[in-house]
């Protein structure tokens, strides 16, 4: 469409005519939002889309992401018929090969997950694999899986088809129109300035591929991504190459193979990628960049090529027709960004596709269009929600350094508890020097270095990954013993904290919280924040510090998200929320000896009468004033100590000096996770999300049904309360096998009742205090999930294609009456 016809106004302006921008336009017009404009600075697909390999896989790490990838395949299947535009869609399936036992377990665990998500998948014997891939060398192959519904497309054609679909319903697509500025007013995006004029818009979507970070930054929106060079080669035509060859992945060799018009394409996901542009030259991409190809780098690609020639000997004689190197953007956690930016209302983001933008495009378009229409996503997409990031993550050097690792992670081993290796040491607790001296092995969450476990008794101070018990198992066991019998401390500086105050603070917080926060001063309230549908948006504690002043404490990961939610609900009320995370680290002292220890260092009376559970007081530790809150996430007596940052080292020293008498031991986040699992304490992001309600999650005890003024989500919850026995409930699971080789559960494993899949695990851990492999899971039954229904079934959990007998119940497996906490 000619730029001269640019409209003055649109409901939605989409910046970027790649596959994602066009998919969003396609889906918006499909749900009735037809006054949509796509603006592309050059030609459609001229960013990254044009050179994609076009693989369309379906299995992702979670059910909803898999659903979305599945949807993309279904969409592509019918697109040609709908639009008359060819898409090159072919559904030959895909095969992944393992070259070692660890990878085989990964594939088999993935296969069980796929089964759980309703994806067709086969675990193939070596004989069957060889039959399907006669041209492959099977040296070193330990096994493989086949996903028959995986496919491939021509990305340029699909993009044109999506654009055609959008146009046919009234959408407008302009090429050679560059957005030069996003127009904002009163904290909202309200249009764009372009090289051909201005368009006013209700909503603006940034779908600008690797250019998105700069565009976001120009209006204060953080979109951390960085491009990397991404390689493949295409062989000369090979007569004997079967046209129906499935896509083949050999992740242990970082390679994938695709038949492409009689030629073989070999692509790479090497462990150390090359960020582009290289560091020092900034991230800006030149004006003339369109259909960019980068310099070939044979030295870099050679190890890949060598293993490819070994794996497919036909390549030795075929000759290389094309050596391709093109840029694609990668994000620090290798997940893309979707949703409304927390910094700017009406500005939506769909970018950072980490080399799976083609297979994600359909699902991303579907979700974002509904998000724009309804103001919320149609399903739990927490893993890809733009609100998960912390602003520092868009710092140039950080995205650059992490991108070099992100690319390779697509094919690296997805070990449980795997930690990032690049761009580490960014956010450190004020007591980091002490935990470091004590042998902490750190994990990273949003830049925070958090002690995950402490190396002791000769255990090497680094992770040795596996799907079973990792090397830190005995260290965590020791920490659990001390937690149960003595006292431990956790460095929880990373937990996000906000001060909320103003003359409407109570009214706002009470409307946002399902529990009642209109409580006496010094009371701590555990609560969820719900959406209108009753789904859990946040899970946190609120402590009343003064009539109109509160301390909100939430996890490290939702720091940005929870603040954005609160601010949104507060609107224009007289209520100010300030993130004080950096200034208020927290040390939790837990275990039966915690009272005696803290009484000794503080001189305060911490008896049940003077300091009941669920209350908070200021106490003195050494020379410092500290806010102590009697709470627990590990199921033992204990206090959380909130310490002004500059006093934290002193408080730590004071605790350590007094510690030996009480056997005070440092404990890590893995220990905390194990302990909370034994107690069945839910974790937001795993065990609860915006599509689970407190009643389903078993958190109805924290709902203040009748508090004055009600709360967001009450009406939806009241409707659900009418149902006597809910059809979906969270349960606690313990495997019957509690021997030394008992397998571990992690997430999304299928749960069977009487041989039929009825649920899915949401998180898992080893419970040292109960000596069992544990998980939390949602199970479903149309007739209701009752205690009788649980008790009358035979339960199993499938791990790595094998079923294991399990015990399933509502109550936690450790201290179900909570007596330990009240001692
Ligand atoms: C070598 C290689 C192989 C790949 N193989 C696969 C694969 O097999 N399967 C898969 O799923 N994915 C694959 N990908 C990834 C896939 O290509 C990308 O994830 C996807 O194309 C991203 O689409 P997009 O629409 O987000 O970005 P782009 O295609 O980059 O589109 C963004 C568009 O925005 C435009 N734009 C930017 N700023 C402005 C502005 N200010 N005004 C107007 N327009 C603007 C740009 O010109 C660009 O056209 C591969 C990538 C590479 C590099």
Short mmCIF file of C-alpha atoms in Angstrom, two decimals, residues 36-333:
data_model
loop_
_atom_site.label_atom_id
_atom_site.label_comp_id
_atom_site.label_asym_id
_atom_site.label_seq_id
_atom_site.Cartn_x
_atom_site.Cartn_y
_atom_site.Cartn_z
CA UNK A 36 -5.15 -2.12 12.07
CA UNK A 37 -2.04 -0.74 10.39
CA UNK A 38 1.26 -2.57 9.92
CA UNK A 39 4.24 -0.29 9.27
CA UNK A 40 7.38 -1.79 7.80
CA UNK A 41 10.47 0.38 7.35
CA UNK A 42 11.66 -1.57 4.30
CA UNK A 43 9.89 -4.58 2.79
CA UNK A 44 7.87 -7.27 4.53
CA UNK A 45 10.18 -10.00 5.93
CA UNK A 46 13.32 -7.89 5.30
CA UNK A 47 14.37 -8.09 8.98
CA UNK A 48 15.08 -11.60 10.21
CA UNK A 49 12.11 -13.49 8.82
CA UNK A 50 13.28 -13.85 5.22
CA UNK A 51 16.23 -16.06 6.02
CA UNK A 52 14.74 -18.34 8.67
CA UNK A 53 15.19 -22.05 8.17
CA UNK A 54 11.46 -22.48 8.61
CA UNK A 55 11.40 -25.31 11.15
CA UNK A 56 8.08 -25.54 12.96
CA UNK A 57 8.40 -27.63 16.11
CA UNK A 58 5.67 -28.01 18.69
CA UNK A 59 7.03 -29.26 21.99
CA UNK A 60 7.87 -26.44 24.39
CA UNK A 61 8.71 -26.38 28.09
CA UNK A 62 5.17 -25.74 29.33
CA UNK A 63 1.68 -26.79 28.41
CA UNK A 64 0.54 -23.36 27.28
CA UNK A 65 3.63 -22.64 25.17
CA UNK A 66 3.19 -26.05 23.57
CA UNK A 67 -0.48 -25.26 22.95
CA UNK A 68 0.59 -22.08 21.18
CA UNK A 69 3.22 -23.81 19.03
CA UNK A 70 0.64 -26.49 18.22
CA UNK A 71 -1.77 -23.78 17.21
CA UNK A 72 0.89 -22.29 14.87
CA UNK A 73 1.10 -25.61 13.03
CA UNK A 74 -2.66 -25.82 12.69
CA UNK A 75 -2.77 -22.25 11.42
CA UNK A 76 -0.07 -22.87 8.82
CA UNK A 77 -1.85 -26.02 7.71
CA UNK A 78 -4.92 -24.06 6.63
CA UNK A 79 -3.41 -20.73 5.64
CA UNK A 80 -2.85 -21.46 1.97
CA UNK A 81 -6.45 -22.55 1.53
CA UNK A 82 -7.72 -19.48 3.36
CA UNK A 83 -5.61 -16.84 1.63
CA UNK A 84 -4.68 -18.41 -1.70
CA UNK A 85 -1.03 -17.71 -0.90
CA UNK A 86 1.31 -20.72 -0.85
CA UNK A 87 3.18 -21.28 2.42
CA UNK A 88 5.47 -24.21 1.63
CA UNK A 89 3.98 -26.04 4.61
CA UNK A 90 5.20 -29.62 4.86
CA UNK A 91 4.55 -31.96 7.74
CA UNK A 92 7.24 -34.64 7.66
CA UNK A 93 7.68 -34.66 11.40
CA UNK A 94 10.92 -34.28 13.31
CA UNK A 95 13.38 -36.65 14.93
CA UNK A 96 15.70 -35.77 17.80
CA UNK A 97 18.68 -38.00 18.43
CA UNK A 98 20.54 -38.49 21.71
CA UNK A 99 24.24 -39.24 21.88
CA UNK A 100 24.47 -39.91 25.61
CA UNK A 101 22.40 -41.11 28.54
CA UNK A 102 21.72 -37.62 29.91
CA UNK A 103 20.31 -36.46 26.59
CA UNK A 104 18.28 -39.61 26.23
CA UNK A 105 16.72 -38.97 29.60
CA UNK A 106 15.99 -35.40 28.51
CA UNK A 107 14.29 -36.65 25.35
CA UNK A 108 12.33 -39.28 27.25
CA UNK A 109 11.22 -36.79 29.89
CA UNK A 110 10.22 -34.53 27.01
CA UNK A 111 8.30 -37.40 25.46
CA UNK A 112 6.32 -37.92 28.66
CA UNK A 113 5.60 -34.21 28.76
CA UNK A 114 4.50 -34.28 25.12
CA UNK A 115 2.11 -37.10 25.93
CA UNK A 116 0.83 -35.03 28.82
CA UNK A 117 0.19 -32.10 26.47
CA UNK A 118 -1.62 -34.28 23.97
CA UNK A 119 1.14 -34.15 21.33
CA UNK A 120 1.70 -37.16 19.13
CA UNK A 121 5.15 -38.57 19.93
CA UNK A 122 6.93 -41.89 19.50
CA UNK A 123 10.02 -43.17 21.23
CA UNK A 124 11.86 -45.07 18.50
CA UNK A 125 14.26 -48.00 18.76
CA UNK A 126 17.63 -47.71 17.02
CA UNK A 127 16.32 -50.02 14.30
CA UNK A 128 13.29 -47.81 13.68
CA UNK A 129 15.46 -44.69 13.65
CA UNK A 130 17.82 -46.19 11.08
CA UNK A 131 14.88 -47.17 8.91
CA UNK A 132 13.58 -43.59 8.90
CA UNK A 133 17.01 -42.01 8.39
CA UNK A 134 18.90 -44.33 6.03
CA UNK A 135 21.48 -41.65 5.18
CA UNK A 136 22.60 -41.07 8.71
CA UNK A 137 25.56 -42.46 10.56
CA UNK A 138 24.28 -43.83 13.88
CA UNK A 139 27.62 -43.99 15.60
CA UNK A 140 27.18 -43.06 19.25
CA UNK A 141 23.38 -42.67 19.02
CA UNK A 142 21.68 -43.87 22.23
CA UNK A 143 18.09 -43.27 21.14
CA UNK A 144 15.63 -40.83 19.67
CA UNK A 145 12.07 -39.55 19.56
CA UNK A 146 9.77 -38.75 16.64
CA UNK A 147 7.18 -35.97 16.60
CA UNK A 148 5.07 -36.75 13.50
CA UNK A 149 3.18 -33.43 13.47
CA UNK A 150 6.24 -31.16 13.39
CA UNK A 151 6.72 -29.43 10.08
CA UNK A 152 8.46 -26.81 8.02
CA UNK A 153 7.39 -23.77 6.00
CA UNK A 154 8.69 -21.05 3.75
CA UNK A 155 8.78 -18.06 6.15
CA UNK A 156 8.53 -15.40 3.42
CA UNK A 157 5.43 -17.02 1.92
CA UNK A 158 3.79 -17.52 5.31
CA UNK A 159 4.34 -13.86 6.17
CA UNK A 160 2.79 -12.78 2.88
CA UNK A 161 -0.14 -15.11 3.55
CA UNK A 162 -0.68 -13.64 7.01
CA UNK A 163 -0.53 -10.12 5.56
CA UNK A 164 -2.99 -11.15 2.86
CA UNK A 165 -5.34 -12.55 5.50
CA UNK A 166 -5.15 -9.29 7.46
CA UNK A 167 -5.72 -7.19 4.32
CA UNK A 168 -8.73 -9.25 3.31
CA UNK A 169 -10.43 -8.21 6.55
CA UNK A 170 -9.58 -4.50 6.32
CA UNK A 171 -6.07 -4.39 7.79
CA UNK A 172 -3.59 -2.07 6.07
CA UNK A 173 0.04 -2.95 5.45
CA UNK A 174 2.54 -0.24 4.49
CA UNK A 175 6.08 -0.85 3.34
CA UNK A 176 8.89 1.71 3.30
CA UNK A 177 7.33 3.58 6.22
CA UNK A 178 9.59 3.86 9.21
CA UNK A 179 8.33 4.67 12.67
CA UNK A 180 10.57 7.43 13.95
CA UNK A 181 8.87 8.04 17.29
CA UNK A 182 6.23 6.55 19.52
CA UNK A 183 3.93 9.31 20.71
CA UNK A 184 2.99 9.21 24.40
CA UNK A 185 0.62 11.18 26.57
CA UNK A 186 -0.13 10.80 30.30
CA UNK A 187 1.85 7.58 30.58
CA UNK A 188 0.20 6.02 27.55
CA UNK A 189 1.24 5.32 23.99
CA UNK A 190 -1.17 7.09 21.66
CA UNK A 191 0.30 6.98 18.20
CA UNK A 192 3.40 7.01 16.04
CA UNK A 193 5.35 9.48 13.97
CA UNK A 194 6.65 8.02 10.75
CA UNK A 195 8.70 9.04 7.76
CA UNK A 196 5.38 9.53 5.94
CA UNK A 197 3.24 11.22 8.57
CA UNK A 198 1.64 10.74 11.96
CA UNK A 199 -0.92 8.12 12.98
CA UNK A 200 -2.94 8.42 16.17
CA UNK A 201 -3.64 5.03 17.69
CA UNK A 202 -5.32 3.49 20.73
CA UNK A 203 -2.61 0.87 20.97
CA UNK A 204 0.89 0.53 19.55
CA UNK A 205 2.65 -2.81 19.16
CA UNK A 206 6.43 -3.07 18.93
CA UNK A 207 7.15 -6.08 16.73
CA UNK A 208 10.39 -4.69 15.36
CA UNK A 209 12.61 -7.75 15.76
CA UNK A 210 16.18 -6.84 16.70
CA UNK A 211 15.38 -3.12 16.39
CA UNK A 212 12.82 -3.33 19.22
CA UNK A 213 15.20 -2.59 22.07
CA UNK A 214 16.12 0.83 20.71
CA UNK A 215 12.53 1.72 19.91
CA UNK A 216 11.44 0.70 23.42
CA UNK A 217 14.26 2.62 25.01
CA UNK A 218 13.19 5.81 23.25
CA UNK A 219 10.02 5.82 25.39
CA UNK A 220 11.52 4.35 28.57
CA UNK A 221 10.41 0.78 27.92
CA UNK A 222 12.93 -1.98 28.60
CA UNK A 223 13.16 -4.71 25.96
CA UNK A 224 16.38 -6.57 26.68
CA UNK A 225 17.60 -8.34 23.58
CA UNK A 226 20.70 -8.50 21.43
CA UNK A 227 21.29 -9.98 18.02
CA UNK A 228 23.69 -12.85 17.36
CA UNK A 229 25.11 -14.21 14.16
CA UNK A 230 23.19 -17.32 13.24
CA UNK A 231 24.47 -19.80 10.71
CA UNK A 232 23.38 -22.49 8.34
CA UNK A 233 24.67 -24.02 5.15
CA UNK A 234 22.75 -25.45 2.22
CA UNK A 235 24.27 -28.23 0.16
CA UNK A 236 24.23 -28.70 -3.58
CA UNK A 237 21.25 -30.82 -4.70
CA UNK A 238 21.52 -34.43 -3.54
CA UNK A 239 19.60 -36.84 -5.78
CA UNK A 240 19.24 -39.52 -3.17
CA UNK A 241 17.90 -37.24 -0.44
CA UNK A 242 14.33 -38.30 0.33
CA UNK A 243 11.88 -35.39 -0.05
CA UNK A 244 9.90 -36.65 2.90
CA UNK A 245 12.85 -36.60 5.27
CA UNK A 246 11.81 -35.39 8.70
CA UNK A 247 13.68 -32.50 10.26
CA UNK A 248 16.49 -34.03 12.32
CA UNK A 249 18.02 -32.52 15.42
CA UNK A 250 21.23 -33.74 16.98
CA UNK A 251 21.47 -31.36 19.90
CA UNK A 252 24.64 -32.96 21.30
CA UNK A 253 26.36 -31.86 18.10
CA UNK A 254 24.47 -28.51 18.07
CA UNK A 255 23.01 -29.28 14.63
CA UNK A 256 19.73 -29.57 12.80
CA UNK A 257 19.07 -30.93 9.31
CA UNK A 258 16.27 -30.09 6.94
CA UNK A 259 15.49 -31.24 3.42
CA UNK A 260 15.08 -28.14 1.26
CA UNK A 261 14.08 -28.66 -2.41
CA UNK A 262 16.41 -31.64 -2.79
CA UNK A 263 19.24 -29.99 -0.86
CA UNK A 264 20.27 -30.52 2.72
CA UNK A 265 20.26 -27.58 5.07
CA UNK A 266 22.45 -27.86 8.17
CA UNK A 267 21.96 -25.27 10.89
CA UNK A 268 23.82 -24.65 14.11
CA UNK A 269 23.18 -23.71 17.71
CA UNK A 270 26.76 -23.53 18.87
CA UNK A 271 27.53 -23.10 22.61
CA UNK A 272 29.37 -19.79 22.23
CA UNK A 273 27.65 -17.57 19.72
CA UNK A 274 28.86 -14.34 18.17
CA UNK A 275 26.85 -11.30 19.30
CA UNK A 276 26.17 -8.84 16.51
CA UNK A 277 27.23 -6.10 16.22
CA UNK A 278 30.30 -7.04 18.24
CA UNK A 279 30.69 -5.33 21.59
CA UNK A 280 31.86 -1.76 21.52
CA UNK A 281 30.04 -0.81 18.36
CA UNK A 282 26.70 -0.33 20.08
CA UNK A 283 23.48 -2.03 19.20
CA UNK A 284 22.12 0.45 16.65
CA UNK A 285 21.42 -1.08 13.30
CA UNK A 286 22.15 1.01 10.27
CA UNK A 287 19.44 2.62 8.23
CA UNK A 288 20.29 0.71 5.08
CA UNK A 289 19.97 -2.65 6.79
CA UNK A 290 17.44 -4.81 5.04
CA UNK A 291 17.78 -8.43 3.99
CA UNK A 292 21.06 -8.38 5.91
CA UNK A 293 23.57 -11.14 5.40
CA UNK A 294 26.69 -11.20 7.51
CA UNK A 295 30.19 -12.26 6.71
CA UNK A 296 30.63 -16.03 6.55
CA UNK A 297 32.92 -17.41 9.22
CA UNK A 298 34.23 -20.80 8.30
CA UNK A 299 36.50 -21.06 11.36
CA UNK A 300 33.48 -20.61 13.60
CA UNK A 301 31.31 -23.05 11.66
CA UNK A 302 33.95 -25.67 11.02
CA UNK A 303 33.41 -27.85 14.13
CA UNK A 304 29.71 -28.01 13.22
CA UNK A 305 30.46 -28.91 9.63
CA UNK A 306 32.91 -31.62 10.66
CA UNK A 307 30.36 -33.34 12.86
CA UNK A 308 27.68 -32.86 10.19
CA UNK A 309 29.80 -34.61 7.57
CA UNK A 310 30.38 -37.44 10.02
CA UNK A 311 26.68 -37.67 10.82
CA UNK A 312 25.49 -37.42 7.18
CA UNK A 313 28.34 -38.77 5.02
CA UNK A 314 26.48 -37.66 1.86
CA UNK A 315 27.61 -34.14 2.68
CA UNK A 316 31.22 -35.03 2.08
CA UNK A 317 30.72 -35.11 -1.66
CA UNK A 318 27.69 -32.88 -2.05
CA UNK A 319 29.41 -29.51 -1.94
CA UNK A 320 28.09 -26.37 -0.23
CA UNK A 321 25.89 -24.12 -2.34
CA UNK A 322 25.22 -21.50 0.33
CA UNK A 323 26.93 -20.50 3.51
CA UNK A 324 24.43 -18.31 5.30
CA UNK A 325 24.98 -16.03 8.27
CA UNK A 326 22.18 -13.72 9.40
CA UNK A 327 21.28 -11.87 12.60
CA UNK A 328 18.52 -12.89 15.00
CA UNK A 329 17.75 -11.44 18.42
CA UNK A 330 18.17 -13.33 21.67
CA UNK A 331 16.95 -12.58 25.17
CA UNK A 332 18.71 -13.16 28.50
CA UNK A 333 16.45 -16.08 29.46
#
